[in-house]
Short mmCIF file of C-alpha atoms in Angstrom, two decimals:
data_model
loop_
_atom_site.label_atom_id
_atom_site.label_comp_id
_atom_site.label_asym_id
_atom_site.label_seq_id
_atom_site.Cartn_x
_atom_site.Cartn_y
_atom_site.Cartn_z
CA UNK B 27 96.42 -136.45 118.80
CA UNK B 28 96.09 -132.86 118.50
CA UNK B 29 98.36 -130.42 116.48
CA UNK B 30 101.42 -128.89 118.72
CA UNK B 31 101.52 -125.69 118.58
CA UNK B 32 103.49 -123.15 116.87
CA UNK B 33 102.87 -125.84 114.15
CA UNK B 34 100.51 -125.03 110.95
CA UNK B 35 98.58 -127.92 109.65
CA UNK B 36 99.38 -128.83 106.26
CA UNK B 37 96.78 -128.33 103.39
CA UNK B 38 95.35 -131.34 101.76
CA UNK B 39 95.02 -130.08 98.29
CA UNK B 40 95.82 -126.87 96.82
CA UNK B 41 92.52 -124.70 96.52
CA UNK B 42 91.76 -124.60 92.31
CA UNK B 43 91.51 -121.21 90.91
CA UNK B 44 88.00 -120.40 90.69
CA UNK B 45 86.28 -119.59 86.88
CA UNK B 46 85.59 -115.51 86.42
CA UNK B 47 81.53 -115.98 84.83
CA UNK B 48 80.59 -113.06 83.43
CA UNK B 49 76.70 -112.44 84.44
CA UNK B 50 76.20 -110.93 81.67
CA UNK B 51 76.27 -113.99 79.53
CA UNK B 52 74.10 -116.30 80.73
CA UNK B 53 74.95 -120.18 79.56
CA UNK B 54 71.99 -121.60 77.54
CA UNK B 55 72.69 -125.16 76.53
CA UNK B 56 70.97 -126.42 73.21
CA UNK B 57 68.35 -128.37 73.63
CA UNK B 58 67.86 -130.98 70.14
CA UNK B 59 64.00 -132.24 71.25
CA UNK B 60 61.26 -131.50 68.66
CA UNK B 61 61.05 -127.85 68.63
CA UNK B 62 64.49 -127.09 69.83
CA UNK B 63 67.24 -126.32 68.40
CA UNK B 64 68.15 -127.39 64.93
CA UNK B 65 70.65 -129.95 64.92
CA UNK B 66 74.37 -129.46 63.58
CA UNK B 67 75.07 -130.19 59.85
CA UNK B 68 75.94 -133.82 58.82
CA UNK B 69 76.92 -135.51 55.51
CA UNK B 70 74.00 -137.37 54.66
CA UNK B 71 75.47 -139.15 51.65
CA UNK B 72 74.68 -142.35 52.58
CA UNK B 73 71.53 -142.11 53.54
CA UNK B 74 70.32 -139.96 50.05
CA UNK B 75 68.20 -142.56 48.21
CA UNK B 76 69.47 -141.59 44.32
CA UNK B 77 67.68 -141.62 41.23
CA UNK B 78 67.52 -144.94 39.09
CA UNK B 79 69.49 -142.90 36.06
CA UNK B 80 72.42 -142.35 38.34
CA UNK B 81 72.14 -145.96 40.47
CA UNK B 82 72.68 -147.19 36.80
CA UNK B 83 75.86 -145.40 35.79
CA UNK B 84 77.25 -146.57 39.47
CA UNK B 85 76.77 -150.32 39.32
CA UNK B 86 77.62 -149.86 35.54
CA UNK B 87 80.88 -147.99 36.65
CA UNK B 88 81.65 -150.88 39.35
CA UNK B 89 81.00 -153.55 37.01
CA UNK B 90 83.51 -152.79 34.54
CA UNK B 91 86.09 -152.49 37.01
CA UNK B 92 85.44 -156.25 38.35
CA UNK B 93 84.93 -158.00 35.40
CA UNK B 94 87.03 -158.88 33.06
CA UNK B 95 86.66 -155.82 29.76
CA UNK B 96 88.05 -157.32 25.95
CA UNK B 97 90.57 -154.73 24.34
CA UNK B 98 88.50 -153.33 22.08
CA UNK B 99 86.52 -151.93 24.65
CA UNK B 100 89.18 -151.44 27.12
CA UNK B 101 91.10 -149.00 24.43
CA UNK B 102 87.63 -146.45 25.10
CA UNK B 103 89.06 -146.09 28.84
CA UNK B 104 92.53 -144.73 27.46
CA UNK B 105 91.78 -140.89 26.17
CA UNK B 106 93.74 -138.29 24.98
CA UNK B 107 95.53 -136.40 27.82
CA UNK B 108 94.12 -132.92 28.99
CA UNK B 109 96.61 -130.18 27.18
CA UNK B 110 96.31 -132.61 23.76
CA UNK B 111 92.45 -132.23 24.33
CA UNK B 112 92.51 -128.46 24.66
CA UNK B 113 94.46 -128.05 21.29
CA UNK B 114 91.98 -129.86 19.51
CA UNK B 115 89.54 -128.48 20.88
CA UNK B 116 90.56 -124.87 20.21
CA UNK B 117 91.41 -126.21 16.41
CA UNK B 118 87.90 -127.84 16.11
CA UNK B 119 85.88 -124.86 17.42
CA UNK B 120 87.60 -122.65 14.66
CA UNK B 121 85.87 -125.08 12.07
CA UNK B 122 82.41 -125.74 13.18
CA UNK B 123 79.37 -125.39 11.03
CA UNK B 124 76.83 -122.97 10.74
CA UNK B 125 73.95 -122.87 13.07
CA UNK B 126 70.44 -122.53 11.73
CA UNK B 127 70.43 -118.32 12.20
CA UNK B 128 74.01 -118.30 10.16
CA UNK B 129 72.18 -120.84 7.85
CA UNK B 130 69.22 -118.44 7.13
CA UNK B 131 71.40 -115.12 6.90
CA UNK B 132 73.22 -116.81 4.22
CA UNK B 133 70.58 -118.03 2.43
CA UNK B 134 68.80 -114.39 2.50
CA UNK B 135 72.01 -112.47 1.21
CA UNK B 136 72.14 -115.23 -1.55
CA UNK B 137 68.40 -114.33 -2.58
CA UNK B 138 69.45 -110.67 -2.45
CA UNK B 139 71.78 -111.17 -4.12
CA UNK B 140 70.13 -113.34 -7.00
CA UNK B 141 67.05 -110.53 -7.06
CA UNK B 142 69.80 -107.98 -7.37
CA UNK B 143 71.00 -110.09 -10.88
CA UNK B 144 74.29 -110.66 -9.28
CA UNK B 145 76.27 -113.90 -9.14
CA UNK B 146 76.50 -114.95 -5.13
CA UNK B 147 79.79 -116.99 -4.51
CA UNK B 148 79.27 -120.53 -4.15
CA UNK B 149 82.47 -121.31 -2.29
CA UNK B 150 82.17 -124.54 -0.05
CA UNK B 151 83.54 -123.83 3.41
CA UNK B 152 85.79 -126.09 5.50
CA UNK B 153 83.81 -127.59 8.07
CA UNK B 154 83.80 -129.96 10.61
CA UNK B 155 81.96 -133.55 9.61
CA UNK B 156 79.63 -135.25 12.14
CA UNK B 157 77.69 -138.17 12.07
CA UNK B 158 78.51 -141.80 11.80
CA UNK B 159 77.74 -142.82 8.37
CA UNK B 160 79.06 -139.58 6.91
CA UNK B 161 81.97 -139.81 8.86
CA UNK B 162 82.75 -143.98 8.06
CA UNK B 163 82.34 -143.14 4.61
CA UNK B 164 84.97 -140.63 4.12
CA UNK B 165 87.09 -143.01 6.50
CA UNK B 166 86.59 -145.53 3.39
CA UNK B 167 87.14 -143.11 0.92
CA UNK B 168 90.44 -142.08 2.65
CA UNK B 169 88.97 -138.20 2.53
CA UNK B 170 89.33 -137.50 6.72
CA UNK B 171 92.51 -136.48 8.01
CA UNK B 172 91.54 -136.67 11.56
CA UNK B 173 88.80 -138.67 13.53
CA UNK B 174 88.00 -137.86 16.55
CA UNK B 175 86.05 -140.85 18.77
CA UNK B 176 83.81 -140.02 22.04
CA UNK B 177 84.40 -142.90 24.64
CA UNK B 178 81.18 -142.54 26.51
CA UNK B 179 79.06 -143.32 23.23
CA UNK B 180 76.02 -145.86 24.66
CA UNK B 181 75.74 -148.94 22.94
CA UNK B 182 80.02 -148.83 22.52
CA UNK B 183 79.27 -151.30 19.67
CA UNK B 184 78.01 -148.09 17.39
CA UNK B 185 81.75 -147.10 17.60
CA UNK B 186 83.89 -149.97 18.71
CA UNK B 187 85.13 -151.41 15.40
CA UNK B 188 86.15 -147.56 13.74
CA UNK B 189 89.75 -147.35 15.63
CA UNK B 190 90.92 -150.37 13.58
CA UNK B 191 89.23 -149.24 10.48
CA UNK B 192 90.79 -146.16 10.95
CA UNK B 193 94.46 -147.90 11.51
CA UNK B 194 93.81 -150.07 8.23
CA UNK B 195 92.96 -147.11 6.42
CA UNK B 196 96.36 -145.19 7.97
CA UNK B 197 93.93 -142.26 9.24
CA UNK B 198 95.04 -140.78 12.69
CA UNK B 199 92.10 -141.09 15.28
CA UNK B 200 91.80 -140.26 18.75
CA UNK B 201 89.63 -141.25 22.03
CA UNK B 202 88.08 -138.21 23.87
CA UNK B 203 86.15 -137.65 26.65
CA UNK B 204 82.21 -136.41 26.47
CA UNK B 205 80.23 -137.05 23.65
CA UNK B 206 78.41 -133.88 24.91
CA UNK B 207 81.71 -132.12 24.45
CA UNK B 208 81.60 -132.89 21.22
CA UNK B 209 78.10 -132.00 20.41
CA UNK B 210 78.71 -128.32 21.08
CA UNK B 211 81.31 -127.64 18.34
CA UNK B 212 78.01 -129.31 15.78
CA UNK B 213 75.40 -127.67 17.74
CA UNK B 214 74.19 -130.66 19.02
CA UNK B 215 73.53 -132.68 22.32
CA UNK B 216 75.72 -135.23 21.31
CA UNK B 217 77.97 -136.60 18.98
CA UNK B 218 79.82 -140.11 18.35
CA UNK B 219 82.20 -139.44 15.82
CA UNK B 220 83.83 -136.02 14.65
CA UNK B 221 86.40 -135.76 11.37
CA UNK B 222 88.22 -132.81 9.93
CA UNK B 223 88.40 -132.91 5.88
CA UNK B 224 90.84 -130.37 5.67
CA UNK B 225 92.20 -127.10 7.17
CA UNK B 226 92.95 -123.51 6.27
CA UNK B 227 97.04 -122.73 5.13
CA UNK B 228 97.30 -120.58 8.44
CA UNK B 229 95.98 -123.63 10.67
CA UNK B 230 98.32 -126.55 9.03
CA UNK B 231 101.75 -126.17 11.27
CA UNK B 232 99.58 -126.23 14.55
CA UNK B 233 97.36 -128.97 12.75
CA UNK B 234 100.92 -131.29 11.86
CA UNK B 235 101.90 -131.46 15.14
CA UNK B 236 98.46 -132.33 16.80
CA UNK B 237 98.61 -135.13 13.97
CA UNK B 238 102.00 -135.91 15.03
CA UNK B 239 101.33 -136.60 18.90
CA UNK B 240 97.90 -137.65 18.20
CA UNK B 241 99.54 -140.85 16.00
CA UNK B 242 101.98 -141.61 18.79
CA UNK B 243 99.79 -141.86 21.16
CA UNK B 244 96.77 -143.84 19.08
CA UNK B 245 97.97 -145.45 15.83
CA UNK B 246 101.70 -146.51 16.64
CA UNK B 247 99.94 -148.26 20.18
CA UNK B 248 97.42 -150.28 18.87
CA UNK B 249 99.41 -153.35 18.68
CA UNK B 250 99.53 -152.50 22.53
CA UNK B 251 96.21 -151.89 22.99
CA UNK B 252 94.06 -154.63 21.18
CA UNK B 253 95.92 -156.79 23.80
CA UNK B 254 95.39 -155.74 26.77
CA UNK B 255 92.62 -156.35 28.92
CA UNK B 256 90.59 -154.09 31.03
CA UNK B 257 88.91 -154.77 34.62
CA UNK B 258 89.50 -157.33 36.95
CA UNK B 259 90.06 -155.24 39.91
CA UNK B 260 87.97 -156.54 42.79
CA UNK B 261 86.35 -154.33 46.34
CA UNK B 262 88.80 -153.73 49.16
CA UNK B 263 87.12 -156.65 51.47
CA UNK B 264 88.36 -158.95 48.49
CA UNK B 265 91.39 -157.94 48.11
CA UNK B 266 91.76 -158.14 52.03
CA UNK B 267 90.49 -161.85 52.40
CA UNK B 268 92.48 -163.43 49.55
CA UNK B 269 95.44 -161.49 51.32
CA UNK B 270 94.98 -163.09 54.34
CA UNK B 271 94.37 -166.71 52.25
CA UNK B 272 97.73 -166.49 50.88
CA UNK B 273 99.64 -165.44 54.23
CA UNK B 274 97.93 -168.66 55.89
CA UNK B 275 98.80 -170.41 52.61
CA UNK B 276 102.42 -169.16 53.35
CA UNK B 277 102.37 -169.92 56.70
CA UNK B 278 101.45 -173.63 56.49
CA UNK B 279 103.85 -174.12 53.50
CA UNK B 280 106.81 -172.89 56.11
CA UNK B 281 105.75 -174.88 58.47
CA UNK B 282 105.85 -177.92 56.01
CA UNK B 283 109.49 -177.12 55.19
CA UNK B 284 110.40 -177.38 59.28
#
């Protein structure tokens, strides 16, 4: 039938507002083919095939998380906290030995000094002692005030057994991070073991109460420590499946009890 009139026909859909292109940009999709464009960033993480050094430290890493670690190696895991760590640092640096240049300027003003017909003075300085067998002695001769212990030292069993000589001999000791950290203050790549002899009469207030939180935190826990155990924590697909074991487990145990 057709429309009466005097009658407008009604509009099927409303007309959509029409996009204003400016001609003066013209649209230029990217095109990825070989030759095109270069494709957007993407992590590639996954896909980076590492070197055998650092494959090493991860399954290492992994490992000691899943199986089960003794307590005396467990205690390595457990180092001093940050602001403790700076202190020590900044007290350690203050007594570290002379470098070969320091070594040789001394030993020239000495021969000066001796061609000269005076008497050069002969006074020992208060350094910082490094090395393990120098370090384990004066442990034995209850000399060392202080020990400090890196917890990355490779094989562990170099250093494993000094915390509980240390605790029989009644010597504070401590567990920091980075042998390499504490190879700079001896000018060295690395070092295990670090002790401090003694210290200057300006340094000993600030040196008592590093000893102080030091022992709190090391010596008066190692009843603690040499007990507990380290590792054991399995992957997240583990963890998910045995959780899903025990809820069936739960389950059919209810269901028993109806």
């Amino acid at each position: 039938m057709a429309p009466k009139k005097g009658v407008k026909p009604v509009a099927s859909a409303k007309k959509k507002a029409e996009k204003v292109v400016n001609p003066l940009f013209e649209k230029r999709p990217k095109q990825f083919g070989i030759g095109g464009a270069l494709p957007p960033k993407r992590d590639l993480h996954r896909f980076v095939r590492w070197p055998q050094v650092v494959q090493i430290q991860r399954k290492k890493m992994i490992l000691k998380q899943r199986l089960k670690v003794p307590p005396p190696i467990h205690q390595f895991s457990k180092t001093l906290d940050k602001n403790l760590a700076t202190n020590l640092f900044k007290m350690l640096l203050k007594y570290r030995p002379e470098d070969k240049a320091e070594k040789k300027e001394r030993l020239l003003k000495r021969a000066q000094a001796e061609a000269e017909g005076k008497t050069p003075e002969l006074k020992k300085p208060i350094v910082v002692k490094y090395g393990l067998n120098h370090v384990t002695y004066l442990i034995e001769q209850n000399k060392a005030q202080l020990v400090v212990i890196a917890h990355d030292v490779d094989p562990i069993e170099l250093v494993v057994w000094l915390p509980a000589l240390c605790r029989k001999m009644e010597i504070p000791y401590c567990i920091v991070k980075g042998k390499a950290r504490l190879g700079t203050i001896v000018h060295k790549k690395t070092a295990s073991v670090l002790c401090l002899t003694s210290v200057k009469n300006e340094d000993k207030m600030e040196f008592s109460k590093i000893l102080e939180a030091i022992k709190a935190n090391f010596n008066d826990k190692f009843d603690e420590t040499r007990k507990k155990w380290g590792g054991g924590v399995m992957g997240s697909k583990s963890r998910a499946k045995t959780k899903a074991k025990e809820r069936l487990m739960a389950k059919e145990a209810a269901q028993r009890m109806t």
